[in-house]
mmCIF file of C-alpha atoms in Angstrom:
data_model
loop_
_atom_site.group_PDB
_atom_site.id
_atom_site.type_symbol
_atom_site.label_atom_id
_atom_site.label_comp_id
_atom_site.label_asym_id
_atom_site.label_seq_id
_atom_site.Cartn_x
_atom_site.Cartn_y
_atom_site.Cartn_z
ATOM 1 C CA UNK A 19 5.473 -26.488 11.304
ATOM 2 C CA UNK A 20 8.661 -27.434 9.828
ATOM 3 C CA UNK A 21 8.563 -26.679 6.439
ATOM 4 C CA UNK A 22 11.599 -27.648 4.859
ATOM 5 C CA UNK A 23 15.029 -28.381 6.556
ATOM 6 C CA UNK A 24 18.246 -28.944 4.263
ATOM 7 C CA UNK A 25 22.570 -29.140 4.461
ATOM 8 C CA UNK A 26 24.283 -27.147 2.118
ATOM 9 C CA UNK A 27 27.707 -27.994 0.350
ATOM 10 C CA UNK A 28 29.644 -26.076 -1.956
ATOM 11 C CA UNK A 29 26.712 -24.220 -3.524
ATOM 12 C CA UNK A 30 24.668 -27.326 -4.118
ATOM 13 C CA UNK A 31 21.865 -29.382 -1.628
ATOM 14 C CA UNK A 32 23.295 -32.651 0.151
ATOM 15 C CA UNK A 33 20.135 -35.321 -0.535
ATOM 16 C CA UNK A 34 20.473 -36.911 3.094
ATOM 17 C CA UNK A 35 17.095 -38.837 3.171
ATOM 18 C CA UNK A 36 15.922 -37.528 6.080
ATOM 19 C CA UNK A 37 12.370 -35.727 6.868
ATOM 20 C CA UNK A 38 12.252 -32.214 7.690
ATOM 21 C CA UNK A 39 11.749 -32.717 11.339
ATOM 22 C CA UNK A 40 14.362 -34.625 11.533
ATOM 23 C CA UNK A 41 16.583 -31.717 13.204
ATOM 24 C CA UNK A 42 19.139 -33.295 14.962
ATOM 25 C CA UNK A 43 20.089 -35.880 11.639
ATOM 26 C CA UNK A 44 20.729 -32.345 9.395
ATOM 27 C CA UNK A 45 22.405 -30.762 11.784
ATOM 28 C CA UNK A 46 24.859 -33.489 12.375
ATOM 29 C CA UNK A 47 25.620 -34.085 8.801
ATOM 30 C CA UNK A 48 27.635 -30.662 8.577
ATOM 31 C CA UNK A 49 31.258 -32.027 8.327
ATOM 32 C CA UNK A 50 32.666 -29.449 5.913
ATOM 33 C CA UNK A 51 34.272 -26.097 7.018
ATOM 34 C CA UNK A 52 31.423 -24.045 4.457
ATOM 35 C CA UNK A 53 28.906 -26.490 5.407
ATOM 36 C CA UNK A 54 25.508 -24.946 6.580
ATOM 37 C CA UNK A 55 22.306 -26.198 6.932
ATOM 38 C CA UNK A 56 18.554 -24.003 6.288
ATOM 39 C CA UNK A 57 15.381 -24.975 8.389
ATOM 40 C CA UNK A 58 12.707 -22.985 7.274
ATOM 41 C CA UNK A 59 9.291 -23.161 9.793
ATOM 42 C CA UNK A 60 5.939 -21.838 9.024
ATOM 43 C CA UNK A 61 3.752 -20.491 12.265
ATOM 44 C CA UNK A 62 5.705 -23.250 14.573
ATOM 45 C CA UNK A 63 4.157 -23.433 18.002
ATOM 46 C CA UNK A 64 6.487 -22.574 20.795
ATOM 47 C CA UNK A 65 7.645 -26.721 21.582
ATOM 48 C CA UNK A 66 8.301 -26.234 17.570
ATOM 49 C CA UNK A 67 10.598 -22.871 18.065
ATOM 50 C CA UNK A 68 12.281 -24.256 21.267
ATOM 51 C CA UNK A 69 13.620 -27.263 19.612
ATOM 52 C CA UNK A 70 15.048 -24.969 17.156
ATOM 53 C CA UNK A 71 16.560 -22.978 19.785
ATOM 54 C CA UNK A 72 18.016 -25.654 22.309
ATOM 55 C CA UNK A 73 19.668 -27.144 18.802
ATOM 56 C CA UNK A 74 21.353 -23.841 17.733
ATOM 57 C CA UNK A 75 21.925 -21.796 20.126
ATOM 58 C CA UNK A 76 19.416 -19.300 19.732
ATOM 59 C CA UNK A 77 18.913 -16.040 21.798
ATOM 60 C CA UNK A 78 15.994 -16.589 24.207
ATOM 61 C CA UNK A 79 15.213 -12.674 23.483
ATOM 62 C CA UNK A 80 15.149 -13.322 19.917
ATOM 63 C CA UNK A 81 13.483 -16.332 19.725
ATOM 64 C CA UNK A 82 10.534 -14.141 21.950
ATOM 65 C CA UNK A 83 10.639 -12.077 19.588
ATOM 66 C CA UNK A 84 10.351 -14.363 16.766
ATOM 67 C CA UNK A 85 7.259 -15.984 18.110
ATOM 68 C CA UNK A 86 5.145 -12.829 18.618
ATOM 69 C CA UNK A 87 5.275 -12.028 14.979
ATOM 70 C CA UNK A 88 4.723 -8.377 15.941
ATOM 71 C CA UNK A 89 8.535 -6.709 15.401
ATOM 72 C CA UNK A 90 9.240 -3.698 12.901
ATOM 73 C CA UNK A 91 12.113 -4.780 10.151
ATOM 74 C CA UNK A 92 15.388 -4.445 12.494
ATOM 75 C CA UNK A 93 18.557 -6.148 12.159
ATOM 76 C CA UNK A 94 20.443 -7.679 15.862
ATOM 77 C CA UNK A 95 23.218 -8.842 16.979
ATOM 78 C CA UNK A 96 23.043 -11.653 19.499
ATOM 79 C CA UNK A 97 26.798 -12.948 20.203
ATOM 80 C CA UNK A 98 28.157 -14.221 16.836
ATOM 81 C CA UNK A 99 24.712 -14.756 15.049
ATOM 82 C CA UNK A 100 22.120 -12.100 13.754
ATOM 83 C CA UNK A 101 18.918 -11.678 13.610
ATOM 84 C CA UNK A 102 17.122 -9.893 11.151
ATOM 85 C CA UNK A 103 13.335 -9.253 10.622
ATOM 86 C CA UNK A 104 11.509 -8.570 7.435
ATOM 87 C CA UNK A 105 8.142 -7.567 7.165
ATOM 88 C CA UNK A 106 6.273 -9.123 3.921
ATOM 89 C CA UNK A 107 3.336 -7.266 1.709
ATOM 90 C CA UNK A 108 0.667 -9.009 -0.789
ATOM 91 C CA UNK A 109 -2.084 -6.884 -1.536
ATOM 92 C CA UNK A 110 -5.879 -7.549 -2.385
ATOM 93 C CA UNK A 111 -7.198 -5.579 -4.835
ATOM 94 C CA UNK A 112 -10.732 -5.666 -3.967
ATOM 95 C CA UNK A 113 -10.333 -4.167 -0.572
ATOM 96 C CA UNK A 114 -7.724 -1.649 -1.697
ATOM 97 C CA UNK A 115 -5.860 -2.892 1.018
ATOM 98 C CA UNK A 116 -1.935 -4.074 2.042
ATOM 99 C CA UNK A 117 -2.003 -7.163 4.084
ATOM 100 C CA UNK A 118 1.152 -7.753 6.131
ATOM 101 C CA UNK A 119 3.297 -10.951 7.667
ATOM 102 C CA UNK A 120 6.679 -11.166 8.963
ATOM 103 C CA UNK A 121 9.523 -13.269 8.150
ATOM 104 C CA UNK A 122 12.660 -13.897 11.390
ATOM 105 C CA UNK A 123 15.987 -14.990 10.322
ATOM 106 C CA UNK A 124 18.721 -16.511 12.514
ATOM 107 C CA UNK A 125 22.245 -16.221 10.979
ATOM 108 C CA UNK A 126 24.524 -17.960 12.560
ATOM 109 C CA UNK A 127 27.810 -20.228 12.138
ATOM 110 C CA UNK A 128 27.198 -22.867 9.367
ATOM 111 C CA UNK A 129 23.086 -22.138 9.564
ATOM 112 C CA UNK A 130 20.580 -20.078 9.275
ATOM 113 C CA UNK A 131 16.860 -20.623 10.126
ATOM 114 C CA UNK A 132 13.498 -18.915 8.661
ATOM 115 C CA UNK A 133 10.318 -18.309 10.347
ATOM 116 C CA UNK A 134 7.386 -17.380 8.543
ATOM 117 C CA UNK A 135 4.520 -15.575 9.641
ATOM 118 C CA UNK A 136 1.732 -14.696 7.139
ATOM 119 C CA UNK A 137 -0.197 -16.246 3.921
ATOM 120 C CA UNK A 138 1.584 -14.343 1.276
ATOM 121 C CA UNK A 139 4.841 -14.527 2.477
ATOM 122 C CA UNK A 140 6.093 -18.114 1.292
ATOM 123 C CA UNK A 141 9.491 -18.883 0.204
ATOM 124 C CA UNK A 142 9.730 -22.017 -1.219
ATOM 125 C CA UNK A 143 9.934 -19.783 -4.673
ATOM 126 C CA UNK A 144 12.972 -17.960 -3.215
ATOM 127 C CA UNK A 145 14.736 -21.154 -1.977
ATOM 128 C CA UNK A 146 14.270 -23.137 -5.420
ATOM 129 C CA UNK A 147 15.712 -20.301 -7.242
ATOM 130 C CA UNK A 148 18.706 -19.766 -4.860
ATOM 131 C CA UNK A 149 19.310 -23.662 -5.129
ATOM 132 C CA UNK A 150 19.469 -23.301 -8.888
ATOM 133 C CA UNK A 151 22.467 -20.856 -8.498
ATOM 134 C CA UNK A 152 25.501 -22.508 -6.920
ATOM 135 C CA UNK A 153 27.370 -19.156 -7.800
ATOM 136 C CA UNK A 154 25.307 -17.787 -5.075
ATOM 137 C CA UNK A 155 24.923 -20.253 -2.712
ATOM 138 C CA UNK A 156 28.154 -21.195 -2.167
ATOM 139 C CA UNK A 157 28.331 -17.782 -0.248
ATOM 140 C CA UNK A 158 26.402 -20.122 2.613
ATOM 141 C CA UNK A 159 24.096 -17.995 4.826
ATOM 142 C CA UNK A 160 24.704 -14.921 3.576
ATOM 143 C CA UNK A 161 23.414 -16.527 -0.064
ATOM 144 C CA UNK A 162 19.879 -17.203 1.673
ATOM 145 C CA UNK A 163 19.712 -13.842 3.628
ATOM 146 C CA UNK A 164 19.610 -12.315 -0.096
ATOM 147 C CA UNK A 165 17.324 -14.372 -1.449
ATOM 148 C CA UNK A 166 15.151 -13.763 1.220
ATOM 149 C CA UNK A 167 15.226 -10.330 0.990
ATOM 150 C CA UNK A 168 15.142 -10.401 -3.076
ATOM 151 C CA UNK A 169 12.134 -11.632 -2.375
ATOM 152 C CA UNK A 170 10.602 -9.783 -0.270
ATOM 153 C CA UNK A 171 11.731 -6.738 -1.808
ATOM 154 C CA UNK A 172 10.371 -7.746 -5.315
ATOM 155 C CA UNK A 173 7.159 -8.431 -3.557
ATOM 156 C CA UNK A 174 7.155 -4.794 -2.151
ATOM 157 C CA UNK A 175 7.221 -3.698 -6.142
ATOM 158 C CA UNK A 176 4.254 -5.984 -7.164
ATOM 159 C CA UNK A 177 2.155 -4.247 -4.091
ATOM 160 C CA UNK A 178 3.758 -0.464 -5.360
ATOM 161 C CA UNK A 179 2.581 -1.403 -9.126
ATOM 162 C CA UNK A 180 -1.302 -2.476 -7.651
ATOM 163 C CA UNK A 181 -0.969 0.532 -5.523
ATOM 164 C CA UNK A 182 0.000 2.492 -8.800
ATOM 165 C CA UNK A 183 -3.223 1.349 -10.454
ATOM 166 C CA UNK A 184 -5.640 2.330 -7.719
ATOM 167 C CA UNK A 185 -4.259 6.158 -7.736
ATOM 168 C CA UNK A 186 -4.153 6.211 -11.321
ATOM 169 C CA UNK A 187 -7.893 5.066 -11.049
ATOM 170 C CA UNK A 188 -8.330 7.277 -8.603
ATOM 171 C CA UNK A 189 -7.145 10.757 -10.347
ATOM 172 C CA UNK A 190 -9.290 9.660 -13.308
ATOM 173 C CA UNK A 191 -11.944 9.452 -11.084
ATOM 174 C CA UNK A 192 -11.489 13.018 -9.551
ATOM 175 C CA UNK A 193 -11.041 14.577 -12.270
ATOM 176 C CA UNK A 194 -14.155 13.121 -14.671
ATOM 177 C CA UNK A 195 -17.519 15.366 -15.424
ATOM 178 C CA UNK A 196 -19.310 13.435 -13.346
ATOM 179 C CA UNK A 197 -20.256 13.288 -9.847
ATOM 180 C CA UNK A 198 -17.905 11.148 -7.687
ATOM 181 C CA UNK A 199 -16.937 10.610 -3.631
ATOM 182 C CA UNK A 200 -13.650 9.598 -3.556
ATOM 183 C CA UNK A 201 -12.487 10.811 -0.187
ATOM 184 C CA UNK A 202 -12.860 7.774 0.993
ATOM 185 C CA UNK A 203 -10.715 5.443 -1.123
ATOM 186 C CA UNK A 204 -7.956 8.290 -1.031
ATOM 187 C CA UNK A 205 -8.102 8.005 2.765
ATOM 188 C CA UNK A 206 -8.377 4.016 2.487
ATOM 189 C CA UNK A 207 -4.986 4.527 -0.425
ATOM 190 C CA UNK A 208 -3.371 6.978 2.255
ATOM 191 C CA UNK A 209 -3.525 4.649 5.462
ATOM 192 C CA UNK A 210 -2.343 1.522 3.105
ATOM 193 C CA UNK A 211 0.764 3.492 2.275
ATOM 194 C CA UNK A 212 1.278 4.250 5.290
ATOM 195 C CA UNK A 213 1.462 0.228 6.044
ATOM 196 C CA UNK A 214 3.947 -0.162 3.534
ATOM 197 C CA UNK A 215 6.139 2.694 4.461
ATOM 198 C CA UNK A 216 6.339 0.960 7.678
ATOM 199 C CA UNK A 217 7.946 -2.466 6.275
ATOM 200 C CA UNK A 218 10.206 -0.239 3.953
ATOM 201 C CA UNK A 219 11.770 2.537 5.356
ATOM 202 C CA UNK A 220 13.214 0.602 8.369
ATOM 203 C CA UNK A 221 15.023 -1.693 6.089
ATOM 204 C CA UNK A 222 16.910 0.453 3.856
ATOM 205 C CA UNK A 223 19.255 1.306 6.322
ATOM 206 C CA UNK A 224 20.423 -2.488 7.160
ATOM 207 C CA UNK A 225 20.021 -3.467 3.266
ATOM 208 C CA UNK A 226 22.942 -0.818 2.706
ATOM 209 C CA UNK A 227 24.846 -1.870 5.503
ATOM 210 C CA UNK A 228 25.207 -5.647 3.679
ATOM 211 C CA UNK A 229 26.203 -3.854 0.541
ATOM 212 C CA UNK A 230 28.658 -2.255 2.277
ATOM 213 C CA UNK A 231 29.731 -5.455 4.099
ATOM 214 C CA UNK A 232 29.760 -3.901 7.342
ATOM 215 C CA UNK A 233 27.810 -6.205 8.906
ATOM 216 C CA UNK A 234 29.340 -8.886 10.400
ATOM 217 C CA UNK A 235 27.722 -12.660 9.521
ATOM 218 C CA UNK A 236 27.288 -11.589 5.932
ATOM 219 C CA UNK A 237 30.085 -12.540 3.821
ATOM 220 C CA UNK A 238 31.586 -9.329 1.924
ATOM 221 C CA UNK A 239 31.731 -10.680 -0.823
ATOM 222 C CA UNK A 240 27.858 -10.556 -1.423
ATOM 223 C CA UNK A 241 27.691 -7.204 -1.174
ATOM 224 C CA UNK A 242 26.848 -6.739 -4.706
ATOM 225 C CA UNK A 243 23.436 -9.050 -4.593
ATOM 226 C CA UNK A 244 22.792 -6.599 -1.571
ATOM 227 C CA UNK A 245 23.469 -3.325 -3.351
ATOM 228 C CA UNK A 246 20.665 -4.761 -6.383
ATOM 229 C CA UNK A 247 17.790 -5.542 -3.357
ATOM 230 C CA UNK A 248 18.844 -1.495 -1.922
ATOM 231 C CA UNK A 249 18.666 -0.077 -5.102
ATOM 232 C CA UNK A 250 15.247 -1.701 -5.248
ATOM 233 C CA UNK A 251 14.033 -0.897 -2.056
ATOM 234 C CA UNK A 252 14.723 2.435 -2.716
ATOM 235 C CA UNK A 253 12.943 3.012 -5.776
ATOM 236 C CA UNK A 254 10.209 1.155 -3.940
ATOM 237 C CA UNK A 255 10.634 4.088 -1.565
ATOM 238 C CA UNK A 256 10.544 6.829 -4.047
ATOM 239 C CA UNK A 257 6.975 5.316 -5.602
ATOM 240 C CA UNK A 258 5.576 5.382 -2.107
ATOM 241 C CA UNK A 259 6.436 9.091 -1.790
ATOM 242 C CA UNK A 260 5.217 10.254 -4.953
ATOM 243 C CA UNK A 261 1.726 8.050 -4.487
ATOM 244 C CA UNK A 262 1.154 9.929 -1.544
ATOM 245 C CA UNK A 263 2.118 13.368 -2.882
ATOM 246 C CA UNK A 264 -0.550 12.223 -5.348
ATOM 247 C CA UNK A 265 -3.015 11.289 -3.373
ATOM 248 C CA UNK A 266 -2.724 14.374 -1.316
ATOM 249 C CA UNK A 267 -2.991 16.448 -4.303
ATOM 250 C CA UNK A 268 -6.443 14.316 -5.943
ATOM 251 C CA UNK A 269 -7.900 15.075 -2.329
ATOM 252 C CA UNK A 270 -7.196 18.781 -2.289
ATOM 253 C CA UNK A 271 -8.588 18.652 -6.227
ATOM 254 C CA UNK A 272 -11.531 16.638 -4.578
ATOM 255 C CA UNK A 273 -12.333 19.364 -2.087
ATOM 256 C CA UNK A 274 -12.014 22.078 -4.855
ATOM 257 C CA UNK A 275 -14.554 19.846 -7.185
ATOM 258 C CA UNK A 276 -16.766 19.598 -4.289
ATOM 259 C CA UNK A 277 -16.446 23.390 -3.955
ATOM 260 C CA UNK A 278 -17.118 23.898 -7.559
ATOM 261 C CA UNK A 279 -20.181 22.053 -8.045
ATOM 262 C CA UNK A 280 -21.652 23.490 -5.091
ATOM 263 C CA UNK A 281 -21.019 26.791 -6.675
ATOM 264 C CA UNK A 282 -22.723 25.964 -9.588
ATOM 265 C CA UNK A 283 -25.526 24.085 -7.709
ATOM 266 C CA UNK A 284 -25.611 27.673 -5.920
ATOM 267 C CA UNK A 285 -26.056 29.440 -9.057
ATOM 268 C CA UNK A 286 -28.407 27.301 -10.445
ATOM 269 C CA UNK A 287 -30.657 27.357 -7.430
ATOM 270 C CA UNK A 288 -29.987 31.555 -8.064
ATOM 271 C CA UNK A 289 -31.380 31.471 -11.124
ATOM 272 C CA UNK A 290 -34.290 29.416 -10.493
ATOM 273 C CA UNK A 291 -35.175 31.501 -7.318
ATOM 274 C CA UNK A 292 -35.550 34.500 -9.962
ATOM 275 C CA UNK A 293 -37.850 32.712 -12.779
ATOM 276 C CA UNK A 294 -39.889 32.328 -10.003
ATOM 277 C CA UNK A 295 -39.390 35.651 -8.182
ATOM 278 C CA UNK A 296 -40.047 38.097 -11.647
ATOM 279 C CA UNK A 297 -43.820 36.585 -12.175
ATOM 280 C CA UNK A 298 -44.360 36.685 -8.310
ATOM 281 C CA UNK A 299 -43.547 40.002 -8.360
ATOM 282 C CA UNK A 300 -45.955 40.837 -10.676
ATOM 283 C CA UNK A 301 -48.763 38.859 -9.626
ATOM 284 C CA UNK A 302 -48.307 40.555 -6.004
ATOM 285 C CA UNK A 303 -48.791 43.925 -7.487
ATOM 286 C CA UNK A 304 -51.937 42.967 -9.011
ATOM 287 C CA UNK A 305 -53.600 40.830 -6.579
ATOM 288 C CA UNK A 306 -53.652 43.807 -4.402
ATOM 289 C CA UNK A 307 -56.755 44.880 -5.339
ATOM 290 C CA UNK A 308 -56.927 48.304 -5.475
ATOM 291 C CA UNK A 309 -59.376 50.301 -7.510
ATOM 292 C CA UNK A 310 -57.056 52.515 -9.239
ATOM 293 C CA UNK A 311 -53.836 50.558 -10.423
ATOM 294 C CA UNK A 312 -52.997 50.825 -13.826
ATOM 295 C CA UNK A 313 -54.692 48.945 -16.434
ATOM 296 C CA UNK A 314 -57.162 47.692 -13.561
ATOM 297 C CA UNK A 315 -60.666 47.940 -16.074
ATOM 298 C CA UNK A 316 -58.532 47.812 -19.519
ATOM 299 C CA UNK A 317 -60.129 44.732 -21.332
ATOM 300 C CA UNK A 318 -56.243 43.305 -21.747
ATOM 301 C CA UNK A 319 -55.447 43.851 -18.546
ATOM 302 C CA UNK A 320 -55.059 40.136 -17.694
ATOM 303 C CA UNK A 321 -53.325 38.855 -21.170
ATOM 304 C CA UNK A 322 -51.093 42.096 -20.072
ATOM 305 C CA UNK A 323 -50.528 40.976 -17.295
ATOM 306 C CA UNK A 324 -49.781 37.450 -17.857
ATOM 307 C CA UNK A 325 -47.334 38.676 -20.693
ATOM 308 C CA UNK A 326 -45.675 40.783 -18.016
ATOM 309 C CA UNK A 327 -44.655 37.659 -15.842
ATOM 310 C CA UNK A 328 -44.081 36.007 -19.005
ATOM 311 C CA UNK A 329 -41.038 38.701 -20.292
ATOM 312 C CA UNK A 330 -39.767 39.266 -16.659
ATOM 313 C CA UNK A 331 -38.987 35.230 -16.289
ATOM 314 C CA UNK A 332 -37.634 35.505 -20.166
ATOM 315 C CA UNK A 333 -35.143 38.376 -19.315
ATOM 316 C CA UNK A 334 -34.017 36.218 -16.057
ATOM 317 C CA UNK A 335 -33.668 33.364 -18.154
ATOM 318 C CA UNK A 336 -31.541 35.214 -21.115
ATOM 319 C CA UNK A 337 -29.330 36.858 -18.396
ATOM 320 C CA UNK A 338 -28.608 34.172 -16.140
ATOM 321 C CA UNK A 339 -28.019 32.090 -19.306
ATOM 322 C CA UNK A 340 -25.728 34.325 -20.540
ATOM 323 C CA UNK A 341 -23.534 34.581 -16.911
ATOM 324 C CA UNK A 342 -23.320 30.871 -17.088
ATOM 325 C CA UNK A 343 -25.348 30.039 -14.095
ATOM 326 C CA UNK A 344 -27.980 28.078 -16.186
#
């Protein structure tokens, strides 16, 4: 669907009174040179897209592409427009786990159009605040290419912070007296990383690029909006190496916990092996009946005996307490 659909004139929105579908109306109100217009579409159907496309100009191969919602973050050139794809993160917290969507822009000559793949990836947030800053948006297309990616980028630090939480949780949990199994979050952690690394490495490349201004359908001149959302993305990408490195490191501590307690589980199993084993020993001896064994007729000979079993346990008691193993 057509979400939204606006023109653009010297960093403010031009109220023109028509509906958001209303494609061709928009687009035929540009009569400025820095005139652009913004349609933003959520999930549009293909008849949606193609309208889009016919009215534009829009690469066939792109507009594929933009469709599929399957693309890793990339940044194309496609005659004098771009096309750029971001890939969004939300997380939920009770699954431990990074949900993904995608987000196609076209960039183009006086417009630039949005479509949104994905629950968590909305940005009617991103377009109110770029509307409330005519400093920015009178650099036209290249104003809403940073907010987008301000955007997305600041989500990527929300998921990093939740992610943050988890491994904190995580090493507390490895490294408590008790009992735990946490190989399996740390793998679940791990393989939700690995997600995000996916949507962030790609991009840092292109992100410094536009700070740069190297990149040609992105005004120079906002190259210091795009050098903020790089130095952000790559802090993002510094968290998601050092989670990792942690995670790696609570799983080897896991193993070695595991290891431990097995240890002591061995030694405890030890030393009950010998309270039993002392006493045996002795009852063995004298339940051999032979006629001449010592003490075999004394009239004490069974307290002594029982007394025997009862100081051969005692020392294997004392001892093993004394090594630790009980």
């Amino acid at each position: 669907m057509i979400v939204d659909n606006a023109l653009y004139r010297d960093g403010e929105r031009v109220d023109l009174g028509c509906e958001p579908g209303d494609l061709t109306a928009v687009r035929g109100s540009v009569s400025e040179p820095h005139d652009f217009t913004w349609v933003g579409l959520f999930d549009p159907t293909s008849e949606e897209l193609a309208r889009v496309a016919e009215l534009y100009g829009l690469h066939e191969l792109a507009v594929e592409d933009a469709l599929s919602a399957h693309q890793r973050p990339k940044v194309e050139r496609y005659g004098d427009s771009l096309f750029i794809v971001l890939k969004t993160l939300w997380y939920v917290d009770e699954q431990d786990a990074v949900e993904t969507g995608e987000i196609s822009l076209f960039v183009g000559p006086g417009f630039i159009v949005s479509v949104r793949h994905g629950d968590g990836a909305s940005l009617t947030d991103a377009r109110h605040r770029l509307e409330a800053s005519s400093q920015v948006l009178v650099h036209g297309p290249s104003a809403v290419v940073y907010a987008v990616c301000d955007d997305v980028v600041d989500r990527y630090e929300e998921v990093a912070n939740s992610l943050q939480e988890d491994v904190d949780e995580v090493e507390e949990s490895v490294f408590s007296d008790g009992r735990t199994n946490d190989s399996a979050r740390i793998y679940v952690l791990k393989r939700e990383l690995a997600e995000m690394r996916r949507a962030v490495l790609p991009l840092r490349e292109p992100m410094n690029r536009f700070a740069a201004g190297t990149v040609g359908g992105v005004h120079r001149d906002a190259g210091p909006y795009f050098r903020d959302v790089a130095d952000h993305l790559a802090r993002v990408a510094d968290t998601i190496d050092t989670l990792d490195s942690l995670l790696s490191t609570a799983f080897d501590a896991h193993i070695a916990q595991i290891s431990i307690q097995q240890n002591d589980d061995m030694r405890r199993i030890s030393a009950a092996v010998g309270l039993v084993a002392a006493p045996t020993l002795v009852a063995g001896v004298y339940g051999m009946n032979f006629d001449h064994m010592p003490e075999l007729h004394w009239m004490f000979g069974y307290p002594w005996a029982l007394g025997l079993m009862l100081l051969s346990s005692l020392t294997v008691f004392v001892i093993s307490k004394r090594s630790g193993w009980l």
